[in-house]
Amino acid sequence: MTISRVYFNSHRRFWAWLNIVWNRVDTDRISKVGPDRACAEWLMRNGAFVKWTDDNEFLKDYNALPMEGDVKHIKEIDATDASIMHYGFQHFNGCKHINRIKFHRCMYLQDEALEGLSCLKNSLQDLQIISCGNITDRGVKSLRVLSKLLALRIHDLPYLKNKEDCLAVLKPALPNCDIEILDRFPRPQYKEPDQPQAP
């Protein structure tokens, strides 16, 4: 093995270890500040954004988190390019207002993470899982417990082998949910610009 390969493997192991540390659940912290605040800290520490129930914009600056005594509840999560891992999904326990989550290009997301979403089954209505390279059929099928889902978008999961089988599991369990499973991320439809009216 070359020196450069040894360095690369060591470097990769270091970052994997560091991501596990950033995803670790601190029960003392949860007890001190409450589940929503602790969950927001975990998400933002790993590059995700949160939207509170009383806000219209996503909070993108970790340093702008409210004072610890200011109780707020998470309603939406944008986890685009976030380094969240299943180790941290216990942070969702006790969060009762989360109704929308976007997992886009979450390279550390695995099936165990999707299974961990079961604690949001009474609130989650809209879920997107797009270009997350480690998710398999097992993880997708585990979403059948999310009984409040109204929209489920699953795009560009290279390890998803049998989407018809996944749909056969999900559709009966989620009869009110609009489910879309595509091999690729759909390109936005091009709209012709409005033509100026002739004088």
mmCIF file with all atom_site columns, C-alpha atoms in Angstrom:
data_model
loop_
_atom_site.group_PDB
_atom_site.id
_atom_site.type_symbol
_atom_site.label_atom_id
_atom_site.label_alt_id
_atom_site.label_comp_id
_atom_site.label_asym_id
_atom_site.label_entity_id
_atom_site.label_seq_id
_atom_site.pdbx_PDB_ins_code
_atom_site.Cartn_x
_atom_site.Cartn_y
_atom_site.Cartn_z
_atom_site.occupancy
_atom_site.B_iso_or_equiv
_atom_site.pdbx_formal_charge
_atom_site.auth_seq_id
_atom_site.auth_comp_id
_atom_site.auth_asym_id
_atom_site.auth_atom_id
_atom_site.pdbx_PDB_model_num
ATOM 1   C CA . MET A 1 1   ? 0.000   0.000  0.000   1.00 0.00 ? 1   MET A CA 1
ATOM 2   C CA . THR A 1 2   ? 1.383   3.405  -0.970  1.00 0.00 ? 2   THR A CA 1
ATOM 3   C CA . ILE A 1 3   ? 1.945   6.218  1.533   1.00 0.00 ? 3   ILE A CA 1
ATOM 4   C CA . SER A 1 4   ? -0.736  8.346  -0.156  1.00 0.00 ? 4   SER A CA 1
ATOM 5   C CA . ARG A 1 5   ? -3.290  5.553  0.181   1.00 0.00 ? 5   ARG A CA 1
ATOM 6   C CA . VAL A 1 6   ? -2.456  5.068  3.851   1.00 0.00 ? 6   VAL A CA 1
ATOM 7   C CA . TYR A 1 7   ? -2.886  8.826  4.374   1.00 0.00 ? 7   TYR A CA 1
ATOM 8   C CA . PHE A 1 8   ? -6.213  8.829  2.526   1.00 0.00 ? 8   PHE A CA 1
ATOM 9   C CA . ASN A 1 9   ? -7.595  5.913  4.560   1.00 0.00 ? 9   ASN A CA 1
ATOM 10  C CA . SER A 1 10  ? -6.432  7.469  7.832   1.00 0.00 ? 10  SER A CA 1
ATOM 11  C CA . HIS A 1 11  ? -7.894  10.825 6.838   1.00 0.00 ? 11  HIS A CA 1
ATOM 12  C CA . ARG A 1 12  ? -11.193 9.210  5.910   1.00 0.00 ? 12  ARG A CA 1
ATOM 13  C CA . ARG A 1 13  ? -11.373 7.274  9.202   1.00 0.00 ? 13  ARG A CA 1
ATOM 14  C CA . PHE A 1 14  ? -10.666 10.470 11.128  1.00 0.00 ? 14  PHE A CA 1
ATOM 15  C CA . TRP A 1 15  ? -13.558 12.328 9.484   1.00 0.00 ? 15  TRP A CA 1
ATOM 16  C CA . ALA A 1 16  ? -15.882 9.352  9.963   1.00 0.00 ? 16  ALA A CA 1
ATOM 17  C CA . TRP A 1 17  ? -14.988 9.336  13.671  1.00 0.00 ? 17  TRP A CA 1
ATOM 18  C CA . LEU A 1 18  ? -15.486 13.105 13.906  1.00 0.00 ? 18  LEU A CA 1
ATOM 19  C CA . ASN A 1 19  ? -18.911 12.863 12.267  1.00 0.00 ? 19  ASN A CA 1
ATOM 20  C CA . ILE A 1 20  ? -19.925 10.215 14.794  1.00 0.00 ? 20  ILE A CA 1
ATOM 21  C CA . VAL A 1 21  ? -18.855 12.587 17.590  1.00 0.00 ? 21  VAL A CA 1
ATOM 22  C CA . TRP A 1 22  ? -20.919 15.440 16.072  1.00 0.00 ? 22  TRP A CA 1
ATOM 23  C CA . ASN A 1 23  ? -23.944 13.112 15.875  1.00 0.00 ? 23  ASN A CA 1
ATOM 24  C CA . ARG A 1 24  ? -23.666 11.792 19.411  1.00 0.00 ? 24  ARG A CA 1
ATOM 25  C CA . VAL A 1 25  ? -26.786 12.152 21.567  1.00 0.00 ? 25  VAL A CA 1
ATOM 26  C CA . ASP A 1 26  ? -26.238 14.061 24.806  1.00 0.00 ? 26  ASP A CA 1
ATOM 27  C CA . THR A 1 27  ? -29.152 13.163 27.089  1.00 0.00 ? 27  THR A CA 1
ATOM 28  C CA . ASP A 1 28  ? -28.052 15.696 29.687  1.00 0.00 ? 28  ASP A CA 1
ATOM 29  C CA . ARG A 1 29  ? -28.246 18.451 27.062  1.00 0.00 ? 29  ARG A CA 1
ATOM 30  C CA . ILE A 1 30  ? -31.720 17.323 26.014  1.00 0.00 ? 30  ILE A CA 1
ATOM 31  C CA . SER A 1 31  ? -32.881 17.391 29.638  1.00 0.00 ? 31  SER A CA 1
ATOM 32  C CA . LYS A 1 32  ? -31.465 20.888 30.078  1.00 0.00 ? 32  LYS A CA 1
ATOM 33  C CA . VAL A 1 33  ? -32.746 22.664 26.947  1.00 0.00 ? 33  VAL A CA 1
ATOM 34  C CA . GLY A 1 34  ? -35.566 20.430 25.707  1.00 0.00 ? 34  GLY A CA 1
ATOM 35  C CA . PRO A 1 35  ? -35.850 18.132 22.673  1.00 0.00 ? 35  PRO A CA 1
ATOM 36  C CA . ASP A 1 36  ? -36.446 20.769 19.975  1.00 0.00 ? 36  ASP A CA 1
ATOM 37  C CA . ARG A 1 37  ? -33.531 22.993 20.993  1.00 0.00 ? 37  ARG A CA 1
ATOM 38  C CA . ALA A 1 38  ? -31.174 19.996 21.343  1.00 0.00 ? 38  ALA A CA 1
ATOM 39  C CA . CYS A 1 39  ? -32.368 18.627 17.994  1.00 0.00 ? 39  CYS A CA 1
ATOM 40  C CA . ALA A 1 40  ? -31.797 21.996 16.305  1.00 0.00 ? 40  ALA A CA 1
ATOM 41  C CA . GLU A 1 41  ? -28.264 22.144 17.735  1.00 0.00 ? 41  GLU A CA 1
ATOM 42  C CA . TRP A 1 42  ? -27.517 18.648 16.414  1.00 0.00 ? 42  TRP A CA 1
ATOM 43  C CA . LEU A 1 43  ? -28.923 19.402 12.958  1.00 0.00 ? 43  LEU A CA 1
ATOM 44  C CA . MET A 1 44  ? -27.146 22.734 12.553  1.00 0.00 ? 44  MET A CA 1
ATOM 45  C CA . ARG A 1 45  ? -23.886 21.366 13.918  1.00 0.00 ? 45  ARG A CA 1
ATOM 46  C CA . ASN A 1 46  ? -24.009 18.932 11.010  1.00 0.00 ? 46  ASN A CA 1
ATOM 47  C CA . GLY A 1 47  ? -24.909 21.468 8.314   1.00 0.00 ? 47  GLY A CA 1
ATOM 48  C CA . ALA A 1 48  ? -28.718 21.284 8.248   1.00 0.00 ? 48  ALA A CA 1
ATOM 49  C CA . PHE A 1 49  ? -31.141 24.204 8.589   1.00 0.00 ? 49  PHE A CA 1
ATOM 50  C CA . VAL A 1 50  ? -34.283 24.396 10.714  1.00 0.00 ? 50  VAL A CA 1
ATOM 51  C CA . LYS A 1 51  ? -37.477 26.416 10.580  1.00 0.00 ? 51  LYS A CA 1
ATOM 52  C CA . TRP A 1 52  ? -39.431 27.130 13.756  1.00 0.00 ? 52  TRP A CA 1
ATOM 53  C CA . THR A 1 53  ? -43.229 26.928 13.949  1.00 0.00 ? 53  THR A CA 1
ATOM 54  C CA . ASP A 1 54  ? -43.440 30.706 14.360  1.00 0.00 ? 54  ASP A CA 1
ATOM 55  C CA . ASP A 1 55  ? -40.964 31.620 11.599  1.00 0.00 ? 55  ASP A CA 1
ATOM 56  C CA . ASN A 1 56  ? -41.186 31.766 7.808   1.00 0.00 ? 56  ASN A CA 1
ATOM 57  C CA . GLU A 1 57  ? -37.451 31.523 7.079   1.00 0.00 ? 57  GLU A CA 1
ATOM 58  C CA . PHE A 1 58  ? -34.915 28.804 7.772   1.00 0.00 ? 58  PHE A CA 1
ATOM 59  C CA . LEU A 1 59  ? -32.402 29.461 10.518  1.00 0.00 ? 59  LEU A CA 1
ATOM 60  C CA . LYS A 1 60  ? -28.986 29.025 8.869   1.00 0.00 ? 60  LYS A CA 1
ATOM 61  C CA . ASP A 1 61  ? -26.595 30.477 11.442  1.00 0.00 ? 61  ASP A CA 1
ATOM 62  C CA . TYR A 1 62  ? -25.845 28.305 14.465  1.00 0.00 ? 62  TYR A CA 1
ATOM 63  C CA . ASN A 1 63  ? -24.865 31.400 16.427  1.00 0.00 ? 63  ASN A CA 1
ATOM 64  C CA . ALA A 1 64  ? -28.355 32.835 15.861  1.00 0.00 ? 64  ALA A CA 1
ATOM 65  C CA . LEU A 1 65  ? -30.072 30.084 17.846  1.00 0.00 ? 65  LEU A CA 1
ATOM 66  C CA . PRO A 1 66  ? -32.445 31.625 20.394  1.00 0.00 ? 66  PRO A CA 1
ATOM 67  C CA . MET A 1 67  ? -31.609 31.937 24.055  1.00 0.00 ? 67  MET A CA 1
ATOM 68  C CA . GLU A 1 68  ? -31.915 28.658 25.910  1.00 0.00 ? 68  GLU A CA 1
ATOM 69  C CA . GLY A 1 69  ? -34.972 29.839 27.844  1.00 0.00 ? 69  GLY A CA 1
ATOM 70  C CA . ASP A 1 70  ? -36.818 30.779 24.636  1.00 0.00 ? 70  ASP A CA 1
ATOM 71  C CA . VAL A 1 71  ? -38.853 27.647 23.891  1.00 0.00 ? 71  VAL A CA 1
ATOM 72  C CA . LYS A 1 72  ? -39.370 27.022 20.170  1.00 0.00 ? 72  LYS A CA 1
ATOM 73  C CA . HIS A 1 73  ? -40.488 24.036 18.134  1.00 0.00 ? 73  HIS A CA 1
ATOM 74  C CA . ILE A 1 74  ? -39.054 22.760 14.851  1.00 0.00 ? 74  ILE A CA 1
ATOM 75  C CA . LYS A 1 75  ? -41.532 22.423 11.975  1.00 0.00 ? 75  LYS A CA 1
ATOM 76  C CA . GLU A 1 76  ? -39.231 21.990 8.935   1.00 0.00 ? 76  GLU A CA 1
ATOM 77  C CA . ILE A 1 77  ? -35.738 20.675 8.262   1.00 0.00 ? 77  ILE A CA 1
ATOM 78  C CA . ASP A 1 78  ? -33.560 21.221 5.204   1.00 0.00 ? 78  ASP A CA 1
ATOM 79  C CA . ALA A 1 79  ? -30.733 18.715 5.441   1.00 0.00 ? 79  ALA A CA 1
ATOM 80  C CA . THR A 1 80  ? -29.183 19.395 2.029   1.00 0.00 ? 80  THR A CA 1
ATOM 81  C CA . ASP A 1 81  ? -25.524 18.262 2.032   1.00 0.00 ? 81  ASP A CA 1
ATOM 82  C CA . ALA A 1 82  ? -25.702 17.696 5.792   1.00 0.00 ? 82  ALA A CA 1
ATOM 83  C CA . SER A 1 83  ? -23.453 15.193 7.590   1.00 0.00 ? 83  SER A CA 1
ATOM 84  C CA . ILE A 1 84  ? -26.212 13.803 9.799   1.00 0.00 ? 84  ILE A CA 1
ATOM 85  C CA . MET A 1 85  ? -25.936 10.104 10.676  1.00 0.00 ? 85  MET A CA 1
ATOM 86  C CA . HIS A 1 86  ? -28.306 7.597  12.234  1.00 0.00 ? 86  HIS A CA 1
ATOM 87  C CA . TYR A 1 87  ? -26.423 7.904  15.532  1.00 0.00 ? 87  TYR A CA 1
ATOM 88  C CA . GLY A 1 88  ? -28.092 11.283 16.032  1.00 0.00 ? 88  GLY A CA 1
ATOM 89  C CA . PHE A 1 89  ? -31.647 10.405 15.061  1.00 0.00 ? 89  PHE A CA 1
ATOM 90  C CA . GLN A 1 90  ? -32.635 9.870  18.689  1.00 0.00 ? 90  GLN A CA 1
ATOM 91  C CA . HIS A 1 91  ? -32.662 13.675 18.820  1.00 0.00 ? 91  HIS A CA 1
ATOM 92  C CA . PHE A 1 92  ? -36.042 13.497 17.073  1.00 0.00 ? 92  PHE A CA 1
ATOM 93  C CA . ASN A 1 93  ? -37.623 11.888 20.138  1.00 0.00 ? 93  ASN A CA 1
ATOM 94  C CA . GLY A 1 94  ? -39.881 14.434 21.773  1.00 0.00 ? 94  GLY A CA 1
ATOM 95  C CA . CYS A 1 95  ? -40.078 16.716 18.705  1.00 0.00 ? 95  CYS A CA 1
ATOM 96  C CA . LYS A 1 96  ? -43.812 16.770 18.015  1.00 0.00 ? 96  LYS A CA 1
ATOM 97  C CA . HIS A 1 97  ? -44.180 19.491 15.366  1.00 0.00 ? 97  HIS A CA 1
ATOM 98  C CA . ILE A 1 98  ? -41.804 18.411 12.563  1.00 0.00 ? 98  ILE A CA 1
ATOM 99  C CA . ASN A 1 99  ? -43.943 18.092 9.428   1.00 0.00 ? 99  ASN A CA 1
ATOM 100 C CA . ARG A 1 100 ? -41.425 18.449 6.578   1.00 0.00 ? 100 ARG A CA 1
ATOM 101 C CA . ILE A 1 101 ? -37.900 17.106 6.025   1.00 0.00 ? 101 ILE A CA 1
ATOM 102 C CA . LYS A 1 102 ? -35.588 17.298 3.010   1.00 0.00 ? 102 LYS A CA 1
ATOM 103 C CA . PHE A 1 103 ? -32.683 14.860 2.880   1.00 0.00 ? 103 PHE A CA 1
ATOM 104 C CA . HIS A 1 104 ? -30.688 15.921 -0.205  1.00 0.00 ? 104 HIS A CA 1
ATOM 105 C CA . ARG A 1 105 ? -27.211 14.515 -0.885  1.00 0.00 ? 105 ARG A CA 1
ATOM 106 C CA . CYS A 1 106 ? -26.754 13.287 2.701   1.00 0.00 ? 106 CYS A CA 1
ATOM 107 C CA . MET A 1 107 ? -23.744 11.049 2.107   1.00 0.00 ? 107 MET A CA 1
ATOM 108 C CA . TYR A 1 108 ? -23.747 9.525  5.611   1.00 0.00 ? 108 TYR A CA 1
ATOM 109 C CA . LEU A 1 109 ? -27.459 8.682  5.676   1.00 0.00 ? 109 LEU A CA 1
ATOM 110 C CA . GLN A 1 110 ? -28.152 4.950  5.955   1.00 0.00 ? 110 GLN A CA 1
ATOM 111 C CA . ASP A 1 111 ? -31.185 2.701  6.310   1.00 0.00 ? 111 ASP A CA 1
ATOM 112 C CA . GLU A 1 112 ? -30.962 2.856  10.104  1.00 0.00 ? 112 GLU A CA 1
ATOM 113 C CA . ALA A 1 113 ? -31.582 6.608  9.893   1.00 0.00 ? 113 ALA A CA 1
ATOM 114 C CA . LEU A 1 114 ? -34.840 6.193  7.985   1.00 0.00 ? 114 LEU A CA 1
ATOM 115 C CA . GLU A 1 115 ? -35.935 3.551  10.456  1.00 0.00 ? 115 GLU A CA 1
ATOM 116 C CA . GLY A 1 116 ? -35.270 6.118  13.173  1.00 0.00 ? 116 GLY A CA 1
ATOM 117 C CA . LEU A 1 117 ? -37.887 8.452  11.692  1.00 0.00 ? 117 LEU A CA 1
ATOM 118 C CA . SER A 1 118 ? -40.613 6.296  13.253  1.00 0.00 ? 118 SER A CA 1
ATOM 119 C CA . CYS A 1 119 ? -40.690 8.652  16.251  1.00 0.00 ? 119 CYS A CA 1
ATOM 120 C CA . LEU A 1 120 ? -42.070 11.346 13.897  1.00 0.00 ? 120 LEU A CA 1
ATOM 121 C CA . LYS A 1 121 ? -44.963 9.220  12.649  1.00 0.00 ? 121 LYS A CA 1
ATOM 122 C CA . ASN A 1 122 ? -47.562 11.479 14.273  1.00 0.00 ? 122 ASN A CA 1
ATOM 123 C CA . SER A 1 123 ? -46.351 14.718 12.675  1.00 0.00 ? 123 SER A CA 1
ATOM 124 C CA . LEU A 1 124 ? -44.288 14.146 9.508   1.00 0.00 ? 124 LEU A CA 1
ATOM 125 C CA . GLN A 1 125 ? -46.311 14.942 6.366   1.00 0.00 ? 125 GLN A CA 1
ATOM 126 C CA . ASP A 1 126 ? -43.748 15.705 3.661   1.00 0.00 ? 126 ASP A CA 1
ATOM 127 C CA . LEU A 1 127 ? -40.493 13.805 3.155   1.00 0.00 ? 127 LEU A CA 1
ATOM 128 C CA . GLN A 1 128 ? -37.889 14.067 0.404   1.00 0.00 ? 128 GLN A CA 1
ATOM 129 C CA . ILE A 1 129 ? -34.954 11.657 0.074   1.00 0.00 ? 129 ILE A CA 1
ATOM 130 C CA . ILE A 1 130 ? -32.866 12.633 -2.931  1.00 0.00 ? 130 ILE A CA 1
ATOM 131 C CA . SER A 1 131 ? -29.372 11.553 -4.045  1.00 0.00 ? 131 SER A CA 1
ATOM 132 C CA . CYS A 1 132 ? -28.538 9.840  -0.737  1.00 0.00 ? 132 CYS A CA 1
ATOM 133 C CA . GLY A 1 133 ? -26.146 7.152  -1.885  1.00 0.00 ? 133 GLY A CA 1
ATOM 134 C CA . ASN A 1 134 ? -26.376 4.629  0.963   1.00 0.00 ? 134 ASN A CA 1
ATOM 135 C CA . ILE A 1 135 ? -30.144 4.108  1.168   1.00 0.00 ? 135 ILE A CA 1
ATOM 136 C CA . THR A 1 136 ? -31.476 0.716  0.062   1.00 0.00 ? 136 THR A CA 1
ATOM 137 C CA . ASP A 1 137 ? -34.885 -0.906 -0.354  1.00 0.00 ? 137 ASP A CA 1
ATOM 138 C CA . ARG A 1 138 ? -34.876 -1.787 3.341   1.00 0.00 ? 138 ARG A CA 1
ATOM 139 C CA . GLY A 1 139 ? -34.728 1.857  4.396   1.00 0.00 ? 139 GLY A CA 1
ATOM 140 C CA . VAL A 1 140 ? -37.404 2.951  1.934   1.00 0.00 ? 140 VAL A CA 1
ATOM 141 C CA . LYS A 1 141 ? -39.786 0.201  3.043   1.00 0.00 ? 141 LYS A CA 1
ATOM 142 C CA . SER A 1 142 ? -39.333 1.230  6.678   1.00 0.00 ? 142 SER A CA 1
ATOM 143 C CA . LEU A 1 143 ? -41.129 4.500  5.860   1.00 0.00 ? 143 LEU A CA 1
ATOM 144 C CA . ARG A 1 144 ? -44.454 2.644  5.820   1.00 0.00 ? 144 ARG A CA 1
ATOM 145 C CA . VAL A 1 145 ? -44.894 3.466  9.533   1.00 0.00 ? 145 VAL A CA 1
ATOM 146 C CA . LEU A 1 146 ? -45.100 7.232  8.819   1.00 0.00 ? 146 LEU A CA 1
ATOM 147 C CA . SER A 1 147 ? -48.885 7.184  8.779   1.00 0.00 ? 147 SER A CA 1
ATOM 148 C CA . LYS A 1 148 ? -49.364 10.982 8.465   1.00 0.00 ? 148 LYS A CA 1
ATOM 149 C CA . LEU A 1 149 ? -47.313 11.311 5.266   1.00 0.00 ? 149 LEU A CA 1
ATOM 150 C CA . LEU A 1 150 ? -49.050 13.159 2.459   1.00 0.00 ? 150 LEU A CA 1
ATOM 151 C CA . ALA A 1 151 ? -46.073 13.496 0.084   1.00 0.00 ? 151 ALA A CA 1
ATOM 152 C CA . LEU A 1 152 ? -43.026 11.262 -0.347  1.00 0.00 ? 152 LEU A CA 1
ATOM 153 C CA . ARG A 1 153 ? -40.380 12.009 -2.971  1.00 0.00 ? 153 ARG A CA 1
ATOM 154 C CA . ILE A 1 154 ? -37.601 9.452  -3.480  1.00 0.00 ? 154 ILE A CA 1
ATOM 155 C CA . HIS A 1 155 ? -35.179 10.244 -6.302  1.00 0.00 ? 155 HIS A CA 1
ATOM 156 C CA . ASP A 1 156 ? -31.746 9.105  -7.410  1.00 0.00 ? 156 ASP A CA 1
ATOM 157 C CA . LEU A 1 157 ? -30.935 6.387  -4.862  1.00 0.00 ? 157 LEU A CA 1
ATOM 158 C CA . PRO A 1 158 ? -28.337 4.201  -6.610  1.00 0.00 ? 158 PRO A CA 1
ATOM 159 C CA . TYR A 1 159 ? -28.750 1.254  -4.211  1.00 0.00 ? 159 TYR A CA 1
ATOM 160 C CA . LEU A 1 160 ? -32.529 1.107  -4.530  1.00 0.00 ? 160 LEU A CA 1
ATOM 161 C CA . LYS A 1 161 ? -32.988 -2.120 -6.489  1.00 0.00 ? 161 LYS A CA 1
ATOM 162 C CA . ASN A 1 162 ? -36.718 -2.732 -6.769  1.00 0.00 ? 162 ASN A CA 1
ATOM 163 C CA . LYS A 1 163 ? -38.882 0.370  -6.703  1.00 0.00 ? 163 LYS A CA 1
ATOM 164 C CA . GLU A 1 164 ? -42.003 -1.589 -7.690  1.00 0.00 ? 164 GLU A CA 1
ATOM 165 C CA . ASP A 1 165 ? -41.582 -3.786 -4.622  1.00 0.00 ? 165 ASP A CA 1
ATOM 166 C CA . CYS A 1 166 ? -41.073 -0.696 -2.459  1.00 0.00 ? 166 CYS A CA 1
ATOM 167 C CA . LEU A 1 167 ? -44.244 0.857  -3.859  1.00 0.00 ? 167 LEU A CA 1
ATOM 168 C CA . ALA A 1 168 ? -46.134 -2.376 -3.185  1.00 0.00 ? 168 ALA A CA 1
ATOM 169 C CA . VAL A 1 169 ? -45.159 -2.060 0.483   1.00 0.00 ? 169 VAL A CA 1
ATOM 170 C CA . LEU A 1 170 ? -45.664 1.698  0.845   1.00 0.00 ? 170 LEU A CA 1
ATOM 171 C CA . LYS A 1 171 ? -48.923 2.331  -1.010  1.00 0.00 ? 171 LYS A CA 1
ATOM 172 C CA . PRO A 1 172 ? -51.218 0.108  1.099   1.00 0.00 ? 172 PRO A CA 1
ATOM 173 C CA . ALA A 1 173 ? -49.631 1.404  4.321   1.00 0.00 ? 173 ALA A CA 1
ATOM 174 C CA . LEU A 1 174 ? -49.834 5.067  3.240   1.00 0.00 ? 174 LEU A CA 1
ATOM 175 C CA . PRO A 1 175 ? -53.118 5.363  1.306   1.00 0.00 ? 175 PRO A CA 1
ATOM 176 C CA . ASN A 1 176 ? -53.284 9.171  1.620   1.00 0.00 ? 176 ASN A CA 1
ATOM 177 C CA . CYS A 1 177 ? -49.707 9.769  0.499   1.00 0.00 ? 177 CYS A CA 1
ATOM 178 C CA . ASP A 1 178 ? -48.615 10.931 -2.956  1.00 0.00 ? 178 ASP A CA 1
ATOM 179 C CA . ILE A 1 179 ? -45.570 8.704  -3.514  1.00 0.00 ? 179 ILE A CA 1
ATOM 180 C CA . GLU A 1 180 ? -43.001 9.280  -6.250  1.00 0.00 ? 180 GLU A CA 1
ATOM 181 C CA . ILE A 1 181 ? -39.982 7.018  -6.704  1.00 0.00 ? 181 ILE A CA 1
ATOM 182 C CA . LEU A 1 182 ? -37.699 7.903  -9.609  1.00 0.00 ? 182 LEU A CA 1
ATOM 183 C CA . ASP A 1 183 ? -34.287 6.595  -10.655 1.00 0.00 ? 183 ASP A CA 1
ATOM 184 C CA . ARG A 1 184 ? -33.047 10.104 -11.368 1.00 0.00 ? 184 ARG A CA 1
ATOM 185 C CA . PHE A 1 185 ? -33.730 13.560 -10.014 1.00 0.00 ? 185 PHE A CA 1
ATOM 186 C CA . PRO A 1 186 ? -36.313 15.054 -12.385 1.00 0.00 ? 186 PRO A CA 1
ATOM 187 C CA . ARG A 1 187 ? -35.182 18.039 -14.376 1.00 0.00 ? 187 ARG A CA 1
ATOM 188 C CA . PRO A 1 188 ? -37.287 21.146 -13.862 1.00 0.00 ? 188 PRO A CA 1
ATOM 189 C CA . GLN A 1 189 ? -39.660 21.816 -16.722 1.00 0.00 ? 189 GLN A CA 1
ATOM 190 C CA . TYR A 1 190 ? -38.454 24.625 -18.976 1.00 0.00 ? 190 TYR A CA 1
ATOM 191 C CA . LYS A 1 191 ? -40.973 27.412 -19.270 1.00 0.00 ? 191 LYS A CA 1
ATOM 192 C CA . GLU A 1 192 ? -40.922 29.687 -22.266 1.00 0.00 ? 192 GLU A CA 1
ATOM 193 C CA . PRO A 1 193 ? -40.574 33.336 -21.205 1.00 0.00 ? 193 PRO A CA 1
ATOM 194 C CA . ASP A 1 194 ? -43.594 35.515 -21.762 1.00 0.00 ? 194 ASP A CA 1
ATOM 195 C CA . GLN A 1 195 ? -43.420 37.203 -25.137 1.00 0.00 ? 195 GLN A CA 1
ATOM 196 C CA . PRO A 1 196 ? -43.848 40.995 -25.160 1.00 0.00 ? 196 PRO A CA 1
ATOM 197 C CA . GLN A 1 197 ? -47.102 42.155 -26.641 1.00 0.00 ? 197 GLN A CA 1
ATOM 198 C CA . ALA A 1 198 ? -46.877 43.748 -30.079 1.00 0.00 ? 198 ALA A CA 1
ATOM 199 C CA . PRO A 1 199 ? -47.643 47.486 -30.076 1.00 0.00 ? 199 PRO A CA 1
#
